[in-house]
Amino acid sequence: MSKQTFTVCFCFRRRFRIPAPEPPAGIKSLFDKYSVNDHMTADHLRRFLVEVQKEEKASIEGAEAIIRNNSSVIFHRKGFNLDAFFRYLLGSSVPVLSPHSVHHDMTAPLSHYFIFTGHNSYLTGNQLSSDCSDVPIIQALERGVRVIELDIWPNSTNDDVLVLHGMTLTAPVELSTCFKSIKKYAFSASDYPVVITLEDHLTIELQAKVAEMVHQIFGDMLFTPEKECLEEFPSPESLKKRVIISTKPPKEYLKAEKTKAKEDGSHEKDSSKEAWGSEIPTARDDKDDSDEDDSDDDEDLHSDDVAPEYRSLIAIHAGKGKGGLDDWLKVNPDKVRRLSLSEHELEKAAKTHGPQIVRFTQRNILRVYPKGIRFDSSNYNPLIGWMNGAQMVAFNMQGYGRSLWLMQGMFRGNGGCGYVKKPDFLLTDGHEGFDPRVKLPVKMKLKVTIFMGEGWYYEFKHTHFDAYSPPDFYVRIGIGGVGEDSVMKKSKTMEDSWNPAWNEDFEFSLTVPELAMLRIEVHENDVSEKDDFAGQTCLPVREINKGIRSVPLYSQQGDLYQSVKLLMWFDTV
């Protein structure tokens, strides 16, 4: 890689020199500080590891091993020169998130965790006309999603069960196909339990058939409670390699479908388009949007029109119960349950019942789902659910956009196992508890330096960003978190460079760092059209390794790029 030629107007050519990535100014300064006569010994490196990388237990032996494993030239085997030091940092095996394995306490009840949750997990695309398939279910499980939602309906002859989005043009898939794929791929990314939430539109006879199917396919993998209603949820640790069923009675669903169709018709098309160019939406005062899910008033699976063998499958009982929000949020000391609210229902409830919602979620599970007019499978701001203690913030995993990037980032934490322990303040007993509406004092300042980036030259066609010159990259960086913490900033634009070196410092004041997500996006400046997307990642602040780290970037869909990365420095005060 030395030169790149672009043809302009079919008549002349522009040639650019493409230099190899060089150590940026900030890295040169650090090398000068921790070296003598352009030579970094093992002792110098150990000091660097302790003081900059915050590796307090770094040893001379460990530093010698790093030098030995990262020096290709025999002459430099006893130390680093600047280029070897730079290459070590850029290709560091120390991940940006620490540690890179499950490290949260996994022995608390399920209600103490945020859980990676899908919505309409069987859809391949939009909510109205896409196919239903087990493929998106498999893809979700392979990404670590732990809650799979299936809408189950009778077939045309009422003798079998299909999965489809009711009252739409979606093509169905057989329930048995979905169950078999869940069994095969449930623990491909994580050993922790998979919850299947069933939106049930079945007759008693078909419920019995589903019960038989569940036992036949899942066998000993299925968790069934000893009592009809659990007094407390088991822990993720105790449920490893188990499948859990959660649902509620079906008898009001058809009524809810009619209500949904009427309400959907009264709304114009959703305006919160979720391409990368739109910012993450915040809470609004719009009229609430109903969804077919969780719109009924049934409380439990006690009615006579539910097959007993089907009822015995249910480990997590769902339903709102009678009355309004005060009744829905009542905490029963004798049993636990799941409550579901739409994104708008939660936004409204949080304004009047914030602490009460948090108290409810200390024992019970709260599921939040997208509003009914998100026909394009877009998503909402997941922080609205997390800051109120909601465990199951249900997302359309087949979509993409900044909200989904936040969701994927949250569950890169705790080793990517799909369960993230909630902060202590969301689990604290007491009358007041945490109120997400209250402005809090600054608790932490996060300092971030963006040195440089590389890898686009190998990952993209050379005219992908600009037909006439190398790309002009800039970085958007900021925080997704509670209202006071949320902010986005922008770096300068580095023109005509495949290996941009920004060398810029950013600082973020955080009032609730436990819920803060560091958002990083790279774009290519385009003066004539919309700026091009060039990579993104979201990182849970509480798990970021301090020091200089190589940060891999992801595509719009959340797939890891093979080569694209940023070199960054993280610190807190």
mmCIF file of N, CA and C in Angstrom, residues 39 64 67-81 84:
data_model
loop_
_atom_site.group_PDB
_atom_site.id
_atom_site.type_symbol
_atom_site.label_atom_id
_atom_site.label_comp_id
_atom_site.label_asym_id
_atom_site.label_seq_id
_atom_site.Cartn_x
_atom_site.Cartn_y
_atom_site.Cartn_z
ATOM 1 N N HIS A 39 14.724 3.696 23.446
ATOM 2 C CA HIS A 39 14.689 2.271 23.775
ATOM 3 C C HIS A 39 13.884 2.065 25.056
ATOM 4 N N GLU A 64 8.652 -8.533 30.140
ATOM 5 C CA GLU A 64 9.598 -9.223 29.254
ATOM 6 C C GLU A 64 8.862 -10.135 28.274
ATOM 7 N N ILE A 67 7.348 -8.002 25.469
ATOM 8 C CA ILE A 67 8.381 -7.597 24.510
ATOM 9 C C ILE A 67 8.776 -8.768 23.634
ATOM 10 N N ARG A 68 8.933 -9.912 24.252
ATOM 11 C CA ARG A 68 9.349 -11.102 23.507
ATOM 12 C C ARG A 68 8.303 -11.499 22.460
ATOM 13 N N ASN A 69 7.024 -11.378 22.820
ATOM 14 C CA ASN A 69 5.945 -11.806 21.932
ATOM 15 C C ASN A 69 5.568 -10.764 20.889
ATOM 16 N N ASN A 70 6.085 -9.541 21.036
ATOM 17 C CA ASN A 70 5.693 -8.465 20.120
ATOM 18 C C ASN A 70 6.874 -7.857 19.373
ATOM 19 N N SER A 71 8.002 -8.507 19.389
ATOM 20 C CA SER A 71 9.177 -8.012 18.676
ATOM 21 C C SER A 71 9.568 -9.022 17.606
ATOM 22 N N SER A 72 9.445 -8.603 16.349
ATOM 23 C CA SER A 72 9.748 -9.509 15.245
ATOM 24 C C SER A 72 11.224 -9.484 14.863
ATOM 25 N N VAL A 73 11.937 -8.430 15.251
ATOM 26 C CA VAL A 73 13.346 -8.293 14.907
ATOM 27 C C VAL A 73 14.189 -8.702 16.110
ATOM 28 N N ILE A 74 15.123 -9.596 15.925
ATOM 29 C CA ILE A 74 15.932 -10.116 17.026
ATOM 30 C C ILE A 74 16.653 -9.005 17.773
ATOM 31 N N PHE A 75 17.064 -7.973 17.055
ATOM 32 C CA PHE A 75 17.805 -6.888 17.693
ATOM 33 C C PHE A 75 16.994 -6.210 18.799
ATOM 34 N N HIS A 76 15.678 -6.217 18.653
ATOM 35 C CA HIS A 76 14.821 -5.511 19.616
ATOM 36 C C HIS A 76 14.200 -6.444 20.650
ATOM 37 N N ARG A 77 14.668 -7.680 20.742
ATOM 38 C CA ARG A 77 14.038 -8.638 21.638
ATOM 39 C C ARG A 77 14.134 -8.220 23.107
ATOM 40 N N LYS A 78 15.091 -7.379 23.463
ATOM 41 C CA LYS A 78 15.235 -6.964 24.867
ATOM 42 C C LYS A 78 14.586 -5.624 25.145
ATOM 43 N N GLY A 79 13.815 -5.117 24.197
ATOM 44 C CA GLY A 79 13.145 -3.853 24.416
ATOM 45 C C GLY A 79 12.357 -3.439 23.194
ATOM 46 N N PHE A 80 11.561 -2.371 23.354
ATOM 47 C CA PHE A 80 10.758 -1.829 22.271
ATOM 48 C C PHE A 80 11.416 -0.584 21.693
ATOM 49 N N ASN A 81 11.374 -0.448 20.363
ATOM 50 C CA ASN A 81 11.557 0.870 19.786
ATOM 51 C C ASN A 81 10.175 1.483 19.620
ATOM 52 N N ALA A 84 7.667 -0.624 17.432
ATOM 53 C CA ALA A 84 7.237 -1.869 18.085
ATOM 54 C C ALA A 84 6.261 -1.571 19.225
#
